[in-house]
JSON list of C-alpha atoms in Angstrom, two decimals:
[
{"chain": "A", "resi": 1255, "resn": "MET", "atom": "CA", "xyz": [0.08, 0.05, 0.01]},
{"chain": "A", "resi": 1256, "resn": "ARG", "atom": "CA", "xyz": [2.81, 2.40, 1.06]},
{"chain": "A", "resi": 1257, "resn": "PHE", "atom": "CA", "xyz": [4.09, 1.52, -2.94]},
{"chain": "A", "resi": 1258, "resn": "ILE", "atom": "CA", "xyz": [1.26, 2.96, -4.37]},
{"chain": "A", "resi": 1259, "resn": "PHE", "atom": "CA", "xyz": [0.94, 5.68, -2.05]},
{"chain": "A", "resi": 1260, "resn": "PHE", "atom": "CA", "xyz": [4.41, 6.67, -3.27]},
{"chain": "A", "resi": 1261, "resn": "ILE", "atom": "CA", "xyz": [3.83, 6.07, -6.73]},
{"chain": "A", "resi": 1262, "resn": "PHE", "atom": "CA", "xyz": [0.67, 8.49, -6.60]},
{"chain": "A", "resi": 1263, "resn": "LEU", "atom": "CA", "xyz": [2.88, 11.63, -5.15]},
{"chain": "A", "resi": 1264, "resn": "LEU", "atom": "CA", "xyz": [5.10, 10.55, -7.76]},
{"chain": "A", "resi": 1265, "resn": "LEU", "atom": "CA", "xyz": [2.53, 11.73, -10.26]},
{"chain": "A", "resi": 1266, "resn": "SER", "atom": "CA", "xyz": [1.06, 13.46, -8.12]},
{"chain": "A", "resi": 1267, "resn": "PHE", "atom": "CA", "xyz": [4.23, 16.41, -8.27]},
{"chain": "A", "resi": 1268, "resn": "LYS", "atom": "CA", "xyz": [6.15, 17.97, -10.36]},
{"chain": "A", "resi": 1269, "resn": "LEU", "atom": "CA", "xyz": [9.20, 18.23, -10.40]},
{"chain": "A", "resi": 1270, "resn": "SER", "atom": "CA", "xyz": [12.01, 20.75, -11.13]},
{"chain": "A", "resi": 1271, "resn": "TYR", "atom": "CA", "xyz": [13.06, 20.51, -14.65]},
{"chain": "A", "resi": 1272, "resn": "SER", "atom": "CA", "xyz": [12.39, 19.29, -18.41]},
{"chain": "A", "resi": 1273, "resn": "ALA", "atom": "CA", "xyz": [13.71, 20.13, -21.32]},
{"chain": "A", "resi": 1274, "resn": "HIS", "atom": "CA", "xyz": [11.79, 21.06, -24.98]},
{"chain": "A", "resi": 1275, "resn": "LEU", "atom": "CA", "xyz": [12.62, 20.36, -28.50]},
{"chain": "A", "resi": 1276, "resn": "LYS", "atom": "CA", "xyz": [13.94, 22.45, -31.31]},
{"chain": "A", "resi": 1277, "resn": "VAL", "atom": "CA", "xyz": [13.21, 20.89, -34.69]},
{"chain": "A", "resi": 1278, "resn": "PHE", "atom": "CA", "xyz": [15.48, 22.61, -37.49]},
{"chain": "A", "resi": 1279, "resn": "GLY", "atom": "CA", "xyz": [17.08, 20.81, -40.86]},
{"chain": "A", "resi": 1280, "resn": "THR", "atom": "CA", "xyz": [18.26, 21.43, -44.47]},
{"chain": "A", "resi": 1281, "resn": "ILE", "atom": "CA", "xyz": [15.81, 21.26, -47.23]},
{"chain": "A", "resi": 1282, "resn": "ILE", "atom": "CA", "xyz": [18.17, 20.40, -50.66]},
{"chain": "A", "resi": 1283, "resn": "ASP", "atom": "CA", "xyz": [16.74, 20.14, -54.05]},
{"chain": "A", "resi": 1284, "resn": "LEU", "atom": "CA", "xyz": [17.10, 15.89, -55.26]},
{"chain": "A", "resi": 1285, "resn": "GLU", "atom": "CA", "xyz": [18.54, 17.57, -58.34]},
{"chain": "A", "resi": 1286, "resn": "ASN", "atom": "CA", "xyz": [21.01, 20.08, -57.91]},
{"chain": "A", "resi": 1287, "resn": "GLY", "atom": "CA", "xyz": [21.93, 19.10, -54.23]},
{"chain": "A", "resi": 1288, "resn": "ASN", "atom": "CA", "xyz": [21.20, 23.23, -54.14]},
{"chain": "A", "resi": 1289, "resn": "PRO", "atom": "CA", "xyz": [19.31, 24.32, -50.43]},
{"chain": "A", "resi": 1290, "resn": "MET", "atom": "CA", "xyz": [16.01, 25.54, -51.33]},
{"chain": "A", "resi": 1291, "resn": "LYS", "atom": "CA", "xyz": [14.64, 28.41, -51.01]},
{"chain": "A", "resi": 1292, "resn": "GLY", "atom": "CA", "xyz": [10.79, 29.21, -50.50]},
{"chain": "A", "resi": 1293, "resn": "VAL", "atom": "CA", "xyz": [9.46, 26.32, -49.75]},
{"chain": "A", "resi": 1294, "resn": "TRP", "atom": "CA", "xyz": [7.04, 26.24, -46.65]},
{"chain": "A", "resi": 1295, "resn": "VAL", "atom": "CA", "xyz": [7.22, 24.73, -43.59]},
{"chain": "A", "resi": 1296, "resn": "LYS", "atom": "CA", "xyz": [4.57, 24.38, -41.09]},
{"chain": "A", "resi": 1297, "resn": "SER", "atom": "CA", "xyz": [3.97, 22.60, -37.90]},
{"chain": "A", "resi": 1298, "resn": "PHE", "atom": "CA", "xyz": [0.74, 21.55, -36.82]},
{"chain": "A", "resi": 1299, "resn": "LYS", "atom": "CA", "xyz": [0.27, 21.07, -33.49]},
{"chain": "A", "resi": 1300, "resn": "ASN", "atom": "CA", "xyz": [-2.80, 18.90, -32.78]},
{"chain": "A", "resi": 1301, "resn": "GLY", "atom": "CA", "xyz": [-4.08, 19.11, -36.35]},
{"chain": "A", "resi": 1302, "resn": "ILE", "atom": "CA", "xyz": [-3.64, 22.83, -35.73]},
{"chain": "A", "resi": 1303, "resn": "CYS", "atom": "CA", "xyz": [-1.34, 24.86, -37.53]},
{"chain": "A", "resi": 1304, "resn": "SER", "atom": "CA", "xyz": [0.63, 26.01, -34.95]},
{"chain": "A", "resi": 1305, "resn": "ASP", "atom": "CA", "xyz": [3.57, 27.35, -36.89]},
{"chain": "A", "resi": 1306, "resn": "SER", "atom": "CA", "xyz": [5.24, 28.37, -40.25]},
{"chain": "A", "resi": 1307, "resn": "MET", "atom": "CA", "xyz": [8.26, 30.00, -41.91]},
{"chain": "A", "resi": 1308, "resn": "CYS", "atom": "CA", "xyz": [9.53, 30.21, -45.39]},
{"chain": "A", "resi": 1309, "resn": "THR", "atom": "CA", "xyz": [13.02, 29.70, -45.84]},
{"chain": "A", "resi": 1310, "resn": "SER", "atom": "CA", "xyz": [15.23, 31.77, -47.20]},
{"chain": "A", "resi": 1311, "resn": "SER", "atom": "CA", "xyz": [18.80, 31.15, -49.97]},
{"chain": "A", "resi": 1312, "resn": "ASN", "atom": "CA", "xyz": [20.15, 28.63, -47.74]},
{"chain": "A", "resi": 1313, "resn": "GLY", "atom": "CA", "xyz": [17.39, 26.21, -47.32]},
{"chain": "A", "resi": 1314, "resn": "LYS", "atom": "CA", "xyz": [17.27, 26.33, -43.15]},
{"chain": "A", "resi": 1315, "resn": "TYR", "atom": "CA", "xyz": [13.79, 26.25, -41.00]},
{"chain": "A", "resi": 1316, "resn": "LYS", "atom": "CA", "xyz": [13.53, 26.24, -37.22]},
{"chain": "A", "resi": 1317, "resn": "LEU", "atom": "CA", "xyz": [10.81, 24.93, -34.60]},
{"chain": "A", "resi": 1318, "resn": "ASN", "atom": "CA", "xyz": [10.40, 24.97, -31.30]},
{"chain": "A", "resi": 1319, "resn": "LEU", "atom": "CA", "xyz": [8.06, 22.50, -30.10]},
{"chain": "A", "resi": 1320, "resn": "ASP", "atom": "CA", "xyz": [5.75, 22.48, -26.93]},
{"chain": "A", "resi": 1321, "resn": "ASN", "atom": "CA", "xyz": [6.00, 19.51, -24.69]},
{"chain": "A", "resi": 1322, "resn": "ASN", "atom": "CA", "xyz": [3.46, 17.84, -24.44]},
{"chain": "A", "resi": 1323, "resn": "ASP", "atom": "CA", "xyz": [1.55, 17.88, -28.31]},
{"chain": "A", "resi": 1324, "resn": "GLN", "atom": "CA", "xyz": [1.93, 15.76, -31.92]},
{"chain": "A", "resi": 1325, "resn": "TYR", "atom": "CA", "xyz": [3.68, 17.96, -34.13]},
{"chain": "A", "resi": 1326, "resn": "ILE", "atom": "CA", "xyz": [3.03, 17.58, -37.84]},
{"chain": "A", "resi": 1327, "resn": "ILE", "atom": "CA", "xyz": [5.85, 18.54, -39.70]},
{"chain": "A", "resi": 1328, "resn": "LYS", "atom": "CA", "xyz": [5.32, 19.49, -43.53]},
{"chain": "A", "resi": 1329, "resn": "PHE", "atom": "CA", "xyz": [7.98, 21.06, -45.91]},
{"chain": "A", "resi": 1330, "resn": "ILE", "atom": "CA", "xyz": [5.99, 22.41, -49.63]},
{"chain": "A", "resi": 1331, "resn": "LYS", "atom": "CA", "xyz": [7.11, 24.31, -52.63]},
{"chain": "A", "resi": 1332, "resn": "GLY", "atom": "CA", "xyz": [4.64, 24.56, -55.72]},
{"chain": "A", "resi": 1333, "resn": "GLY", "atom": "CA", "xyz": [5.81, 22.37, -58.08]},
{"chain": "A", "resi": 1334, "resn": "TYR", "atom": "CA", "xyz": [7.46, 19.82, -55.80]},
{"chain": "A", "resi": 1335, "resn": "VAL", "atom": "CA", "xyz": [6.65, 16.71, -53.56]},
{"chain": "A", "resi": 1336, "resn": "SER", "atom": "CA", "xyz": [5.56, 17.85, -50.59]},
{"chain": "A", "resi": 1337, "resn": "LYS", "atom": "CA", "xyz": [6.79, 15.89, -47.65]},
{"chain": "A", "resi": 1338, "resn": "CYS", "atom": "CA", "xyz": [5.92, 15.59, -43.61]},
{"chain": "A", "resi": 1339, "resn": "PHE", "atom": "CA", "xyz": [7.52, 14.31, -40.37]},
{"chain": "A", "resi": 1340, "resn": "ILE", "atom": "CA", "xyz": [5.43, 13.48, -36.88]},
{"chain": "A", "resi": 1341, "resn": "VAL", "atom": "CA", "xyz": [6.93, 14.27, -33.78]},
{"chain": "A", "resi": 1342, "resn": "ASP", "atom": "CA", "xyz": [5.43, 13.37, -30.37]},
{"chain": "A", "resi": 1343, "resn": "THR", "atom": "CA", "xyz": [6.30, 15.38, -26.91]},
{"chain": "A", "resi": 1344, "resn": "TYR", "atom": "CA", "xyz": [4.08, 13.78, -25.37]},
{"chain": "A", "resi": 1345, "resn": "GLY", "atom": "CA", "xyz": [5.31, 12.68, -21.47]},
{"chain": "A", "resi": 1346, "resn": "GLY", "atom": "CA", "xyz": [5.95, 13.69, -17.99]},
{"chain": "A", "resi": 1347, "resn": "GLU", "atom": "CA", "xyz": [7.27, 17.22, -17.90]},
{"chain": "A", "resi": 1348, "resn": "TRP", "atom": "CA", "xyz": [8.75, 18.73, -15.34]},
{"chain": "A", "resi": 1349, "resn": "ASN", "atom": "CA", "xyz": [8.42, 22.68, -14.26]},
{"chain": "A", "resi": 1350, "resn": "GLY", "atom": "CA", "xyz": [11.02, 25.37, -15.09]},
{"chain": "A", "resi": 1351, "resn": "ASP", "atom": "CA", "xyz": [13.59, 23.83, -17.25]},
{"chain": "A", "resi": 1352, "resn": "ASN", "atom": "CA", "xyz": [14.51, 25.95, -20.10]},
{"chain": "A", "resi": 1353, "resn": "SER", "atom": "CA", "xyz": [16.70, 23.53, -20.98]},
{"chain": "A", "resi": 1354, "resn": "TRP", "atom": "CA", "xyz": [16.72, 22.87, -25.31]},
{"chain": "A", "resi": 1355, "resn": "VAL", "atom": "CA", "xyz": [17.13, 19.73, -26.89]},
{"chain": "A", "resi": 1356, "resn": "SER", "atom": "CA", "xyz": [17.94, 19.71, -30.76]},
{"chain": "A", "resi": 1357, "resn": "LEU", "atom": "CA", "xyz": [16.52, 17.48, -33.58]},
{"chain": "A", "resi": 1358, "resn": "GLU", "atom": "CA", "xyz": [17.93, 17.89, -36.84]},
{"chain": "A", "resi": 1359, "resn": "VAL", "atom": "CA", "xyz": [16.63, 16.63, -40.23]},
{"chain": "A", "resi": 1360, "resn": "GLY", "atom": "CA", "xyz": [17.44, 17.29, -43.54]},
{"chain": "A", "resi": 1361, "resn": "ILE", "atom": "CA", "xyz": [14.61, 17.13, -46.27]},
{"chain": "A", "resi": 1362, "resn": "ILE", "atom": "CA", "xyz": [15.08, 16.46, -49.66]},
{"chain": "A", "resi": 1363, "resn": "LEU", "atom": "CA", "xyz": [12.45, 17.42, -52.14]},
{"chain": "A", "resi": 1364, "resn": "PHE", "atom": "CA", "xyz": [12.04, 16.55, -55.43]},
{"chain": "A", "resi": 1365, "resn": "GLU", "atom": "CA", "xyz": [10.01, 18.29, -58.98]},
{"chain": "A", "resi": 1366, "resn": "ASN", "atom": "CA", "xyz": [6.21, 16.32, -59.56]},
{"chain": "A", "resi": 1367, "resn": "ILE", "atom": "CA", "xyz": [6.21, 14.27, -61.99]},
{"chain": "A", "resi": 1368, "resn": "ASP", "atom": "CA", "xyz": [3.17, 12.13, -63.61]},
{"chain": "A", "resi": 1369, "resn": "ILE", "atom": "CA", "xyz": [3.12, 9.99, -61.51]},
{"chain": "A", "resi": 1370, "resn": "ASP", "atom": "CA", "xyz": [1.57, 8.44, -58.47]},
{"chain": "A", "resi": 1371, "resn": "THR", "atom": "CA", "xyz": [3.18, 10.41, -55.77]},
{"chain": "A", "resi": 1372, "resn": "SER", "atom": "CA", "xyz": [0.55, 9.35, -53.21]},
{"chain": "A", "resi": 1373, "resn": "ILE", "atom": "CA", "xyz": [2.80, 8.01, -50.82]},
{"chain": "A", "resi": 1374, "resn": "PHE", "atom": "CA", "xyz": [4.74, 10.67, -49.56]},
{"chain": "A", "resi": 1375, "resn": "ASP", "atom": "CA", "xyz": [1.31, 12.08, -48.06]},
{"chain": "A", "resi": 1376, "resn": "LEU", "atom": "CA", "xyz": [2.43, 9.61, -45.54]},
{"chain": "A", "resi": 1377, "resn": "PRO", "atom": "CA", "xyz": [4.85, 10.76, -42.85]},
{"chain": "A", "resi": 1378, "resn": "MET", "atom": "CA", "xyz": [8.77, 10.11, -43.83]},
{"chain": "A", "resi": 1379, "resn": "GLY", "atom": "CA", "xyz": [9.63, 9.75, -40.12]},
{"chain": "A", "resi": 1380, "resn": "ILE", "atom": "CA", "xyz": [7.80, 9.42, -36.53]},
{"chain": "A", "resi": 1381, "resn": "SER", "atom": "CA", "xyz": [9.56, 10.36, -33.64]},
{"chain": "A", "resi": 1382, "resn": "ARG", "atom": "CA", "xyz": [9.34, 10.30, -29.99]},
{"chain": "A", "resi": 1383, "resn": "PHE", "atom": "CA", "xyz": [10.65, 12.65, -27.79]},
{"chain": "A", "resi": 1384, "resn": "ILE", "atom": "CA", "xyz": [10.22, 12.73, -24.79]},
{"chain": "A", "resi": 1385, "resn": "PRO", "atom": "CA", "xyz": [10.50, 15.94, -22.58]},
{"chain": "A", "resi": 1386, "resn": "LEU", "atom": "CA", "xyz": [12.34, 13.82, -18.86]},
{"chain": "A", "resi": 1387, "resn": "ASN", "atom": "CA", "xyz": [15.15, 12.82, -20.23]},
{"chain": "A", "resi": 1388, "resn": "GLY", "atom": "CA", "xyz": [15.40, 14.42, -23.56]},
{"chain": "A", "resi": 1389, "resn": "GLN", "atom": "CA", "xyz": [15.39, 11.34, -25.51]},
{"chain": "A", "resi": 1390, "resn": "ILE", "atom": "CA", "xyz": [14.42, 11.58, -29.44]},
{"chain": "A", "resi": 1391, "resn": "MET", "atom": "CA", "xyz": [13.51, 7.82, -30.37]},
{"chain": "A", "resi": 1392, "resn": "TRP", "atom": "CA", "xyz": [12.38, 7.37, -33.97]},
{"chain": "A", "resi": 1393, "resn": "ASP", "atom": "CA", "xyz": [9.90, 5.00, -34.91]},
{"chain": "A", "resi": 1394, "resn": "LYS", "atom": "CA", "xyz": [12.07, 1.76, -36.68]},
{"chain": "A", "resi": 1395, "resn": "ASN", "atom": "CA", "xyz": [9.41, -0.49, -36.92]},
{"chain": "A", "resi": 1396, "resn": "TYR", "atom": "CA", "xyz": [7.18, 2.08, -38.88]},
{"chain": "A", "resi": 1397, "resn": "GLU", "atom": "CA", "xyz": [10.75, 3.49, -41.09]},
{"chain": "A", "resi": 1398, "resn": "SER", "atom": "CA", "xyz": [11.21, 0.06, -42.00]},
{"chain": "A", "resi": 1399, "resn": "ARG", "atom": "CA", "xyz": [7.69, -0.81, -43.37]},
{"chain": "A", "resi": 1400, "resn": "ILE", "atom": "CA", "xyz": [7.76, 2.37, -45.17]},
{"chain": "A", "resi": 1401, "resn": "SER", "atom": "CA", "xyz": [10.68, 2.10, -46.83]},
{"chain": "A", "resi": 1402, "resn": "PRO", "atom": "CA", "xyz": [10.71, -0.70, -49.35]},
{"chain": "A", "resi": 1403, "resn": "HIS", "atom": "CA", "xyz": [7.42, 1.76, -50.97]},
{"chain": "A", "resi": 1404, "resn": "ILE", "atom": "CA", "xyz": [9.06, 4.74, -51.12]},
{"chain": "A", "resi": 1405, "resn": "GLN", "atom": "CA", "xyz": [12.06, 3.31, -52.83]},
{"chain": "A", "resi": 1406, "resn": "TYR", "atom": "CA", "xyz": [9.31, 1.40, -54.72]},
{"chain": "A", "resi": 1407, "resn": "PHE", "atom": "CA", "xyz": [8.45, 4.63, -56.02]},
{"chain": "A", "resi": 1408, "resn": "MET", "atom": "CA", "xyz": [12.25, 6.85, -56.92]},
{"chain": "A", "resi": 1409, "resn": "ASP", "atom": "CA", "xyz": [12.54, 3.37, -58.45]},
{"chain": "A", "resi": 1410, "resn": "LYS", "atom": "CA", "xyz": [9.95, 4.29, -60.73]},
{"chain": "A", "resi": 1411, "resn": "ARG", "atom": "CA", "xyz": [10.84, 8.47, -61.05]},
{"chain": "A", "resi": 1412, "resn": "TYR", "atom": "CA", "xyz": [13.56, 7.14, -62.07]},
{"chain": "A", "resi": 1413, "resn": "GLN", "atom": "CA", "xyz": [12.36, 5.07, -64.99]},
{"chain": "A", "resi": 1414, "resn": "TYR", "atom": "CA", "xyz": [10.08, 8.14, -65.47]},
{"chain": "A", "resi": 1415, "resn": "ILE", "atom": "CA", "xyz": [13.24, 10.44, -66.27]},
{"chain": "A", "resi": 1416, "resn": "ASN", "atom": "CA", "xyz": [15.30, 8.16, -67.52]},
{"chain": "A", "resi": 1417, "resn": "PRO", "atom": "CA", "xyz": [13.66, 6.56, -70.43]}
]
């Protein structure tokens, strides 16, 4: 009984530290390897657009994410295939800490062509950030399931542009 009471006390009180997450990276054009200017980077917090920015000539983006939310980070440029990934920041949050953990995610975009690109409507990755300890984990099972489909598309794309 004391053990259950102790667990209840631990869960009831917020301790004094938790980390926050900064997501950043560079967006590159597949065709020439250059950073991409004019890409809209939008974060959707629990389904609602909470932040957006447009990359400059260096192709860089940076977003600060709140804890205890789920984000879809979407990359959009006219004439290019859009991509996204998911970041889950749910977890115990300890008040008072202003430290930041950085997650770098590079994105490669390519021009839209006349083949089915719907695989890219799915997230390219799913990550989980744990505020209590600042740990970031990628869902490897998801990656292993989606990777063959992406490779299949990239092979079809190559055949399309190199007949």
